[in-house]
mmCIF file of C-alpha atoms in Angstrom:
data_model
loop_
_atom_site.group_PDB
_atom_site.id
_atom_site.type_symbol
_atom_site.label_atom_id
_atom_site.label_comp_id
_atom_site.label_asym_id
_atom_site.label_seq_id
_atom_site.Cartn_x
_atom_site.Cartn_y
_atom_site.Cartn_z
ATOM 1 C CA UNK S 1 70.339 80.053 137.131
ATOM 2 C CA UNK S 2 73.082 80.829 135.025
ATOM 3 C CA UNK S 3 74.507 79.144 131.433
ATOM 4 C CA UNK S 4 78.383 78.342 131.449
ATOM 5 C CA UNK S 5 79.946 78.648 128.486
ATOM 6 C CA UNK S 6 83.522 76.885 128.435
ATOM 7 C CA UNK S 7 85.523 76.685 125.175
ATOM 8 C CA UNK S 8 87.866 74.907 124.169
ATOM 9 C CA UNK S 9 85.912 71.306 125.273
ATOM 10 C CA UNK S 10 89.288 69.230 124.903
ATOM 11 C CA UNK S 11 92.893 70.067 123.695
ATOM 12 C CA UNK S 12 95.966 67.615 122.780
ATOM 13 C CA UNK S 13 99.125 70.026 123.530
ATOM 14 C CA UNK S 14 102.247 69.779 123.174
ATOM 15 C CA UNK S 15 104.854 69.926 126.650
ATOM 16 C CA UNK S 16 106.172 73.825 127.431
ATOM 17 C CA UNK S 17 102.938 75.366 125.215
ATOM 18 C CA UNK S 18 100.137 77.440 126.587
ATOM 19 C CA UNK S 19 96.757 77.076 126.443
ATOM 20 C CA UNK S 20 93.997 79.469 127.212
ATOM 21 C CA UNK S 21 90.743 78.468 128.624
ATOM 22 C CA UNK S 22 87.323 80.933 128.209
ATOM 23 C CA UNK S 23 84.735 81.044 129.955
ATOM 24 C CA UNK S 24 81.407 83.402 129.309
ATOM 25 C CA UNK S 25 78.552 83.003 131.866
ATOM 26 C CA UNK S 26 74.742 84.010 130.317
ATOM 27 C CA UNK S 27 74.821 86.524 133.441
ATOM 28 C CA UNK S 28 76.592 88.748 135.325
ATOM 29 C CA UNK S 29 78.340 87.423 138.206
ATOM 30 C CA UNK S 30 80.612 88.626 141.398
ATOM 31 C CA UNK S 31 82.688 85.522 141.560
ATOM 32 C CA UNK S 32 84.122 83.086 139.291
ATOM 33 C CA UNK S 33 86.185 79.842 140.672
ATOM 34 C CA UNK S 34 88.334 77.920 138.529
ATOM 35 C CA UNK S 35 88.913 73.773 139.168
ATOM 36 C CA UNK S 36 91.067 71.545 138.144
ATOM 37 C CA UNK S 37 90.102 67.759 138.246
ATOM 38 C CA UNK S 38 92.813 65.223 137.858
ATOM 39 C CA UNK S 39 91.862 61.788 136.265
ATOM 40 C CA UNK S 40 90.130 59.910 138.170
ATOM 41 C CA UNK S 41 90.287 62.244 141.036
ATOM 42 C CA UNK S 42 87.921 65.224 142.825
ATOM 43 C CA UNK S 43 88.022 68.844 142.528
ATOM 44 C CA UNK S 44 90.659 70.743 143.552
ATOM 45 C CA UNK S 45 90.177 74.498 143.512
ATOM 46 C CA UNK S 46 92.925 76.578 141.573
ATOM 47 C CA UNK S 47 91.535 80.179 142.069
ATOM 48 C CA UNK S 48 88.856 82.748 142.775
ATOM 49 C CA UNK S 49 88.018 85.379 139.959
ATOM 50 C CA UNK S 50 86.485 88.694 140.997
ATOM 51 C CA UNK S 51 85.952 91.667 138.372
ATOM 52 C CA UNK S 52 88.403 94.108 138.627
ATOM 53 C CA UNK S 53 90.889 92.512 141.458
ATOM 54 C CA UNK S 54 93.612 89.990 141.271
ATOM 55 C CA UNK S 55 92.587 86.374 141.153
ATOM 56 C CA UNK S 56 93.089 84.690 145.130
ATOM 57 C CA UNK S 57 95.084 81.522 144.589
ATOM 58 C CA UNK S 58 94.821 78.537 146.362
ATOM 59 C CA UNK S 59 98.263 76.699 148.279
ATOM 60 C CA UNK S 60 99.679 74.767 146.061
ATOM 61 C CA UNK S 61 99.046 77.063 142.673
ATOM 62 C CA UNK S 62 100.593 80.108 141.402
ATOM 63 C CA UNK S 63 99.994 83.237 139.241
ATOM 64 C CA UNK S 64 103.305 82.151 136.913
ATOM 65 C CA UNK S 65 101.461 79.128 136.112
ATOM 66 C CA UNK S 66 97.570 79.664 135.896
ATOM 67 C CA UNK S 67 97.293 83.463 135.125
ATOM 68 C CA UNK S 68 93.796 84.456 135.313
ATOM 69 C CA UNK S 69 91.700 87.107 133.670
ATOM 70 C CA UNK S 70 88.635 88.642 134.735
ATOM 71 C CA UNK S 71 87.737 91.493 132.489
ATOM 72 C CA UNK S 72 84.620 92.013 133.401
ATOM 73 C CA UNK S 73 81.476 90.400 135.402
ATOM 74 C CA UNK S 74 80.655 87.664 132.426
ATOM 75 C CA UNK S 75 83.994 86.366 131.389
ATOM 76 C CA UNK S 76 87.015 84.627 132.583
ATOM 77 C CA UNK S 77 89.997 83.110 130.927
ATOM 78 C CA UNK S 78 92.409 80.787 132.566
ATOM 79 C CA UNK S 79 95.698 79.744 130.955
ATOM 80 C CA UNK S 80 98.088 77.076 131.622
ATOM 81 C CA UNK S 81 101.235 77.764 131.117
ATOM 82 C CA UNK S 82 104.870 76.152 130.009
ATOM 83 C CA UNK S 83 102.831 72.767 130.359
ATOM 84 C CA UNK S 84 103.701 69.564 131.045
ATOM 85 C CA UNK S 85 101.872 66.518 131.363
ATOM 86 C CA UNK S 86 101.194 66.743 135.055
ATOM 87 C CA UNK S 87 98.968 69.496 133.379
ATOM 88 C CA UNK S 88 96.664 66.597 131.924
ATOM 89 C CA UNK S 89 93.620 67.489 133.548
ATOM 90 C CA UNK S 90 89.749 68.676 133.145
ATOM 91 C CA UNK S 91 90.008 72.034 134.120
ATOM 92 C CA UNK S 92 86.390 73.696 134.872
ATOM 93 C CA UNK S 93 85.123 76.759 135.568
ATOM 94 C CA UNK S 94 82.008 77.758 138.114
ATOM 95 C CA UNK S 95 79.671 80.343 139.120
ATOM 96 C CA UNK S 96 77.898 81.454 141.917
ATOM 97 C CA UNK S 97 73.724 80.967 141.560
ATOM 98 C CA UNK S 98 73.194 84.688 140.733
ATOM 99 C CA UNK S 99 70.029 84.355 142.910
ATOM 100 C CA UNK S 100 71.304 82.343 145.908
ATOM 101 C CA UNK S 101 74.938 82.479 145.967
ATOM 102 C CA UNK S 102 75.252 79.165 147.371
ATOM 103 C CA UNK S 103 75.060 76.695 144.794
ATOM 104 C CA UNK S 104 77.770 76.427 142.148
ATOM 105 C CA UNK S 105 76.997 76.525 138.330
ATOM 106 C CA UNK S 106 79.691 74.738 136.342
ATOM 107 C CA UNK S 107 80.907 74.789 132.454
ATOM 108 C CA UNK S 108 81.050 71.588 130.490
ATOM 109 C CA UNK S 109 85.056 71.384 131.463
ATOM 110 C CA UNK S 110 87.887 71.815 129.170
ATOM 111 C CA UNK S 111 89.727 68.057 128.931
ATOM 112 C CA UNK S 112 93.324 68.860 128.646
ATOM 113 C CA UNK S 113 96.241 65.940 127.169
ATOM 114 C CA UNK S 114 99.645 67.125 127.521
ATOM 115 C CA UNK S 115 102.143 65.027 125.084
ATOM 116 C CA UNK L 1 93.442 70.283 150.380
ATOM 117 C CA UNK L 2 90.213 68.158 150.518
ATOM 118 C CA UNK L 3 87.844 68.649 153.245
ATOM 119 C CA UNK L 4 85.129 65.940 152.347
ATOM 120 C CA UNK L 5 86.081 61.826 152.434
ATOM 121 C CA UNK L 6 83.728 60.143 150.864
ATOM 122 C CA UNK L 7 82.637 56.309 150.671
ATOM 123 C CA UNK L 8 82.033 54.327 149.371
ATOM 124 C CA UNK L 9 84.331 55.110 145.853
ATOM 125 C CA UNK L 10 82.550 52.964 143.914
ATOM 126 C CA UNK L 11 79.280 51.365 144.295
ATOM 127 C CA UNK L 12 77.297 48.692 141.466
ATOM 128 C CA UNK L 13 73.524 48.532 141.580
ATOM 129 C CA UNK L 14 70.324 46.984 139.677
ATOM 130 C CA UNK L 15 67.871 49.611 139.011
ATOM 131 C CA UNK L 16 65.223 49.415 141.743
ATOM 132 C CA UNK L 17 67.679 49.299 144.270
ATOM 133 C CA UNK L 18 68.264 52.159 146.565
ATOM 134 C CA UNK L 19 72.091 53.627 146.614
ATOM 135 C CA UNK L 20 73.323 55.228 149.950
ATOM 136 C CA UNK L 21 76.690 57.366 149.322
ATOM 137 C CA UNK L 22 78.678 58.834 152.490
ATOM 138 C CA UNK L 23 80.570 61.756 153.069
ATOM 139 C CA UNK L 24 82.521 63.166 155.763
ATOM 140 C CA UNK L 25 84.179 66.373 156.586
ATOM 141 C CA UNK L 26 86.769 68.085 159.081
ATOM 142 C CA UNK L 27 85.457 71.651 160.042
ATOM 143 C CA UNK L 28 82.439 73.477 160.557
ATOM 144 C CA UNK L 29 80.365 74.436 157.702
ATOM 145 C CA UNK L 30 77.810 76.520 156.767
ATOM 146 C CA UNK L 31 75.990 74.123 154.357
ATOM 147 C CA UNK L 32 76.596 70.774 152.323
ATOM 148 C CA UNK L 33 75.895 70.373 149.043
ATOM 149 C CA UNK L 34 75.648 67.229 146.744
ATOM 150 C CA UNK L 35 76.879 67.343 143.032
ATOM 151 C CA UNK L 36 76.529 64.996 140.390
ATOM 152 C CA UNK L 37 79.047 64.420 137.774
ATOM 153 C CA UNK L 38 78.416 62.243 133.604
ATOM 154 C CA UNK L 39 81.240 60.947 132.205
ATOM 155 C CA UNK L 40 83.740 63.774 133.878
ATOM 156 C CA UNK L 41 82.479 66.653 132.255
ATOM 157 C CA UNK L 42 80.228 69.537 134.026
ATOM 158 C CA UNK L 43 78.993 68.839 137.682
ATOM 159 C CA UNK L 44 75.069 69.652 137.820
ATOM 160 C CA UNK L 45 74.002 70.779 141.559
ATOM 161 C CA UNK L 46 71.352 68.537 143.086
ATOM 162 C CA UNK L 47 70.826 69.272 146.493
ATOM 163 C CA UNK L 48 71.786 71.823 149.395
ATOM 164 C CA UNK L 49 71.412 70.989 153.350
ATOM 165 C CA UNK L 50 72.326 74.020 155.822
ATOM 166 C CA UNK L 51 74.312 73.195 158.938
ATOM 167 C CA UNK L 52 71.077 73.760 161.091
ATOM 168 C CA UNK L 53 69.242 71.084 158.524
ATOM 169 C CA UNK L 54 69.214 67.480 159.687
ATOM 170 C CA UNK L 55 67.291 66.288 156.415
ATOM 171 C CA UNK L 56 65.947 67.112 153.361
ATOM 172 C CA UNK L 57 63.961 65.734 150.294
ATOM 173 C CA UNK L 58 64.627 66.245 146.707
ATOM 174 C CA UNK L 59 62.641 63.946 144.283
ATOM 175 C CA UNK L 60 64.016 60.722 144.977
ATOM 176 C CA UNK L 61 67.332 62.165 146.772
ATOM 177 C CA UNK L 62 67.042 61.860 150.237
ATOM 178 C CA UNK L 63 70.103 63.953 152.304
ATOM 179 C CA UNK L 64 71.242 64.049 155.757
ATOM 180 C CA UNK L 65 73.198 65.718 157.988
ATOM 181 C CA UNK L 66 74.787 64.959 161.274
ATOM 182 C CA UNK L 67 77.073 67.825 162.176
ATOM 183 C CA UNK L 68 77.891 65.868 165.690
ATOM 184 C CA UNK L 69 79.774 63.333 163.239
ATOM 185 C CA UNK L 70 80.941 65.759 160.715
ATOM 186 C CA UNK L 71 79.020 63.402 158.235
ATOM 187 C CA UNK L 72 76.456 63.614 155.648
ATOM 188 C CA UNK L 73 74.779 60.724 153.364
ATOM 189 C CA UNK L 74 72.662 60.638 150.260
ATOM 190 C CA UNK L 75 69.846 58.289 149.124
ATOM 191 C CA UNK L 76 69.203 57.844 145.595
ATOM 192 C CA UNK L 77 65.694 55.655 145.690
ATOM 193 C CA UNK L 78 64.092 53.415 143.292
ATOM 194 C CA UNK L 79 67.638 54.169 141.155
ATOM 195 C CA UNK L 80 67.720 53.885 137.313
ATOM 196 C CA UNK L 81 70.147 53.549 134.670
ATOM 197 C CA UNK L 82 70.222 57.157 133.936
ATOM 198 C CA UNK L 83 71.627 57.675 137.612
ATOM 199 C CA UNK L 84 74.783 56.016 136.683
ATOM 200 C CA UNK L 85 77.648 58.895 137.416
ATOM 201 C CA UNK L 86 80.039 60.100 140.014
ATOM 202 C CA UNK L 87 78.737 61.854 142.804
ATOM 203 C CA UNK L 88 80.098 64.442 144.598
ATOM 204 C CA UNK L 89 79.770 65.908 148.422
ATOM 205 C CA UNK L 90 81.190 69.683 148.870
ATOM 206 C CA UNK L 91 81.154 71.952 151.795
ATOM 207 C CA UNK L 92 81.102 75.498 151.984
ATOM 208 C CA UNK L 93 83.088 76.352 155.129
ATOM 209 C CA UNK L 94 81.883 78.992 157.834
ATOM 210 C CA UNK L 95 83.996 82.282 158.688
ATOM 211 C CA UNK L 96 85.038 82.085 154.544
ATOM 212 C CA UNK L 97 83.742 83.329 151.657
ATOM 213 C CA UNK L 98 81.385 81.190 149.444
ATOM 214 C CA UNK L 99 83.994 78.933 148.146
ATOM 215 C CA UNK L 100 83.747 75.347 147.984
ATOM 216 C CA UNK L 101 85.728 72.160 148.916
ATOM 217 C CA UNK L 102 84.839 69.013 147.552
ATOM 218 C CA UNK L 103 85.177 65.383 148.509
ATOM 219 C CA UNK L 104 87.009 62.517 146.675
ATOM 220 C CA UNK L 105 83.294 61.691 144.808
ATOM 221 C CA UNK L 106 81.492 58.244 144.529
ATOM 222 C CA UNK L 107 80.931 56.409 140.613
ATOM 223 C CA UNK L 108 77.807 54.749 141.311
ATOM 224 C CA UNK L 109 77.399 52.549 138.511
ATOM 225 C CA UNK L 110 73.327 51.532 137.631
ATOM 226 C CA UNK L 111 73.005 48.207 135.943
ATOM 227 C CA UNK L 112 69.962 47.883 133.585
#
């Protein structure tokens, strides 16, 4: 198993800021996926995290606007950028099982309000 | 984009009752997994069926899969209050790496 760690929990921020989301996993991992969850909506995946590489975006989001960090194989940081409040969203980070590398882990989600 | 459709999107229940949630998919897969979801914060991992699986048991979850229909369903039994929560199908496609694509969810709703 692995413990998810995802700071801040919720934000109120203001339209063209930043903010920066953490996330430290209780293990080392290979991967690290980042979500984004619209209100009222599913999961959409933003991009994959791997130690050492640049992040894989999915269609549909770019490096301008999400820049990810992956410094090493327990932490990740996504930030989103020059918001506005299309931005309003739970944003979440995940983990691969360490043992199984099936099954996704997830942090508690990072509820994000754009003014 | 989403792979996974899922119905209903909302379902209301009295505890005792049994809750049946669909899901259904596009591609070919190498599993199916089923995530639950409180209040939109963290999703928790409840149950994983592999493309060669036609059912499997968890608890009270029952899950199938029918990879003829593209479709998979999940049976909450004997359901209580503390089920109440949105649940999630995802698939983790074949020929990719171990990323995940999840369906629009289900808020099954529990009534004491």
């Amino acid at each position: 198993s692995a413990v998810i760690s995802q700071k801040p929990s919720r934000d109120i921020c203001q339209r063209g800021t930043s903010l920066t989301i953490q996330c430290q996993v209780d293990s080392q991992v290979t991967m690290m996926f980042w979500y984004r969850q619209q209100p009222g909506q599913s999961l959409t995946l933003i991009a994959t995290a791997n130690q050492g590489s640049e992040a894989t975006y999915e269609s549909g989001f770019v490096i301008d606007k999400f820049p990810i960090s992956r410094p090493n194989l327990t932490f990740s940081t996504l930030t989103v950028s020059n918001m506005s409040p299309e931005d309003s969203s739970i944003y979440l980070c995940s983990v691969e099982d360490p043992g199984a590398n099936e099954k996704l882990f997830f942090g508690s989600g990072t509820q994000l309000s754009v003014l | 984009s989403q792979q996974g459709e899922e119905d209903p999107q909302a379902l209301s229940i009295q505890e005792g009752e049994n809750a049946t949630m669909n899901c259904s998919y596009k591609t070919s897969i190498n599993n199916l997994q089923w995530y639950r979801q409180n209040s939109g914060r963290g999703l928790v991992h409840l149950i994983l069926i592999r493309s060669n699986e036609r059912e499997k048991h968890s608890g009270r979850l029952r899950v199938t899969l029918d990879t003829s229909k593209k479709s998979s369903s999940l049976l909450i039994t004997a359901s209580r209050a503390a089920d109440t929560a949105s649940y999630f199908c995802a698939t983790a496609l074949s020929g990719g790496y171990n990323k995940l694509i999840f369906g629009a969810g289900t808020r099954l709703a529990v009534h004491p």
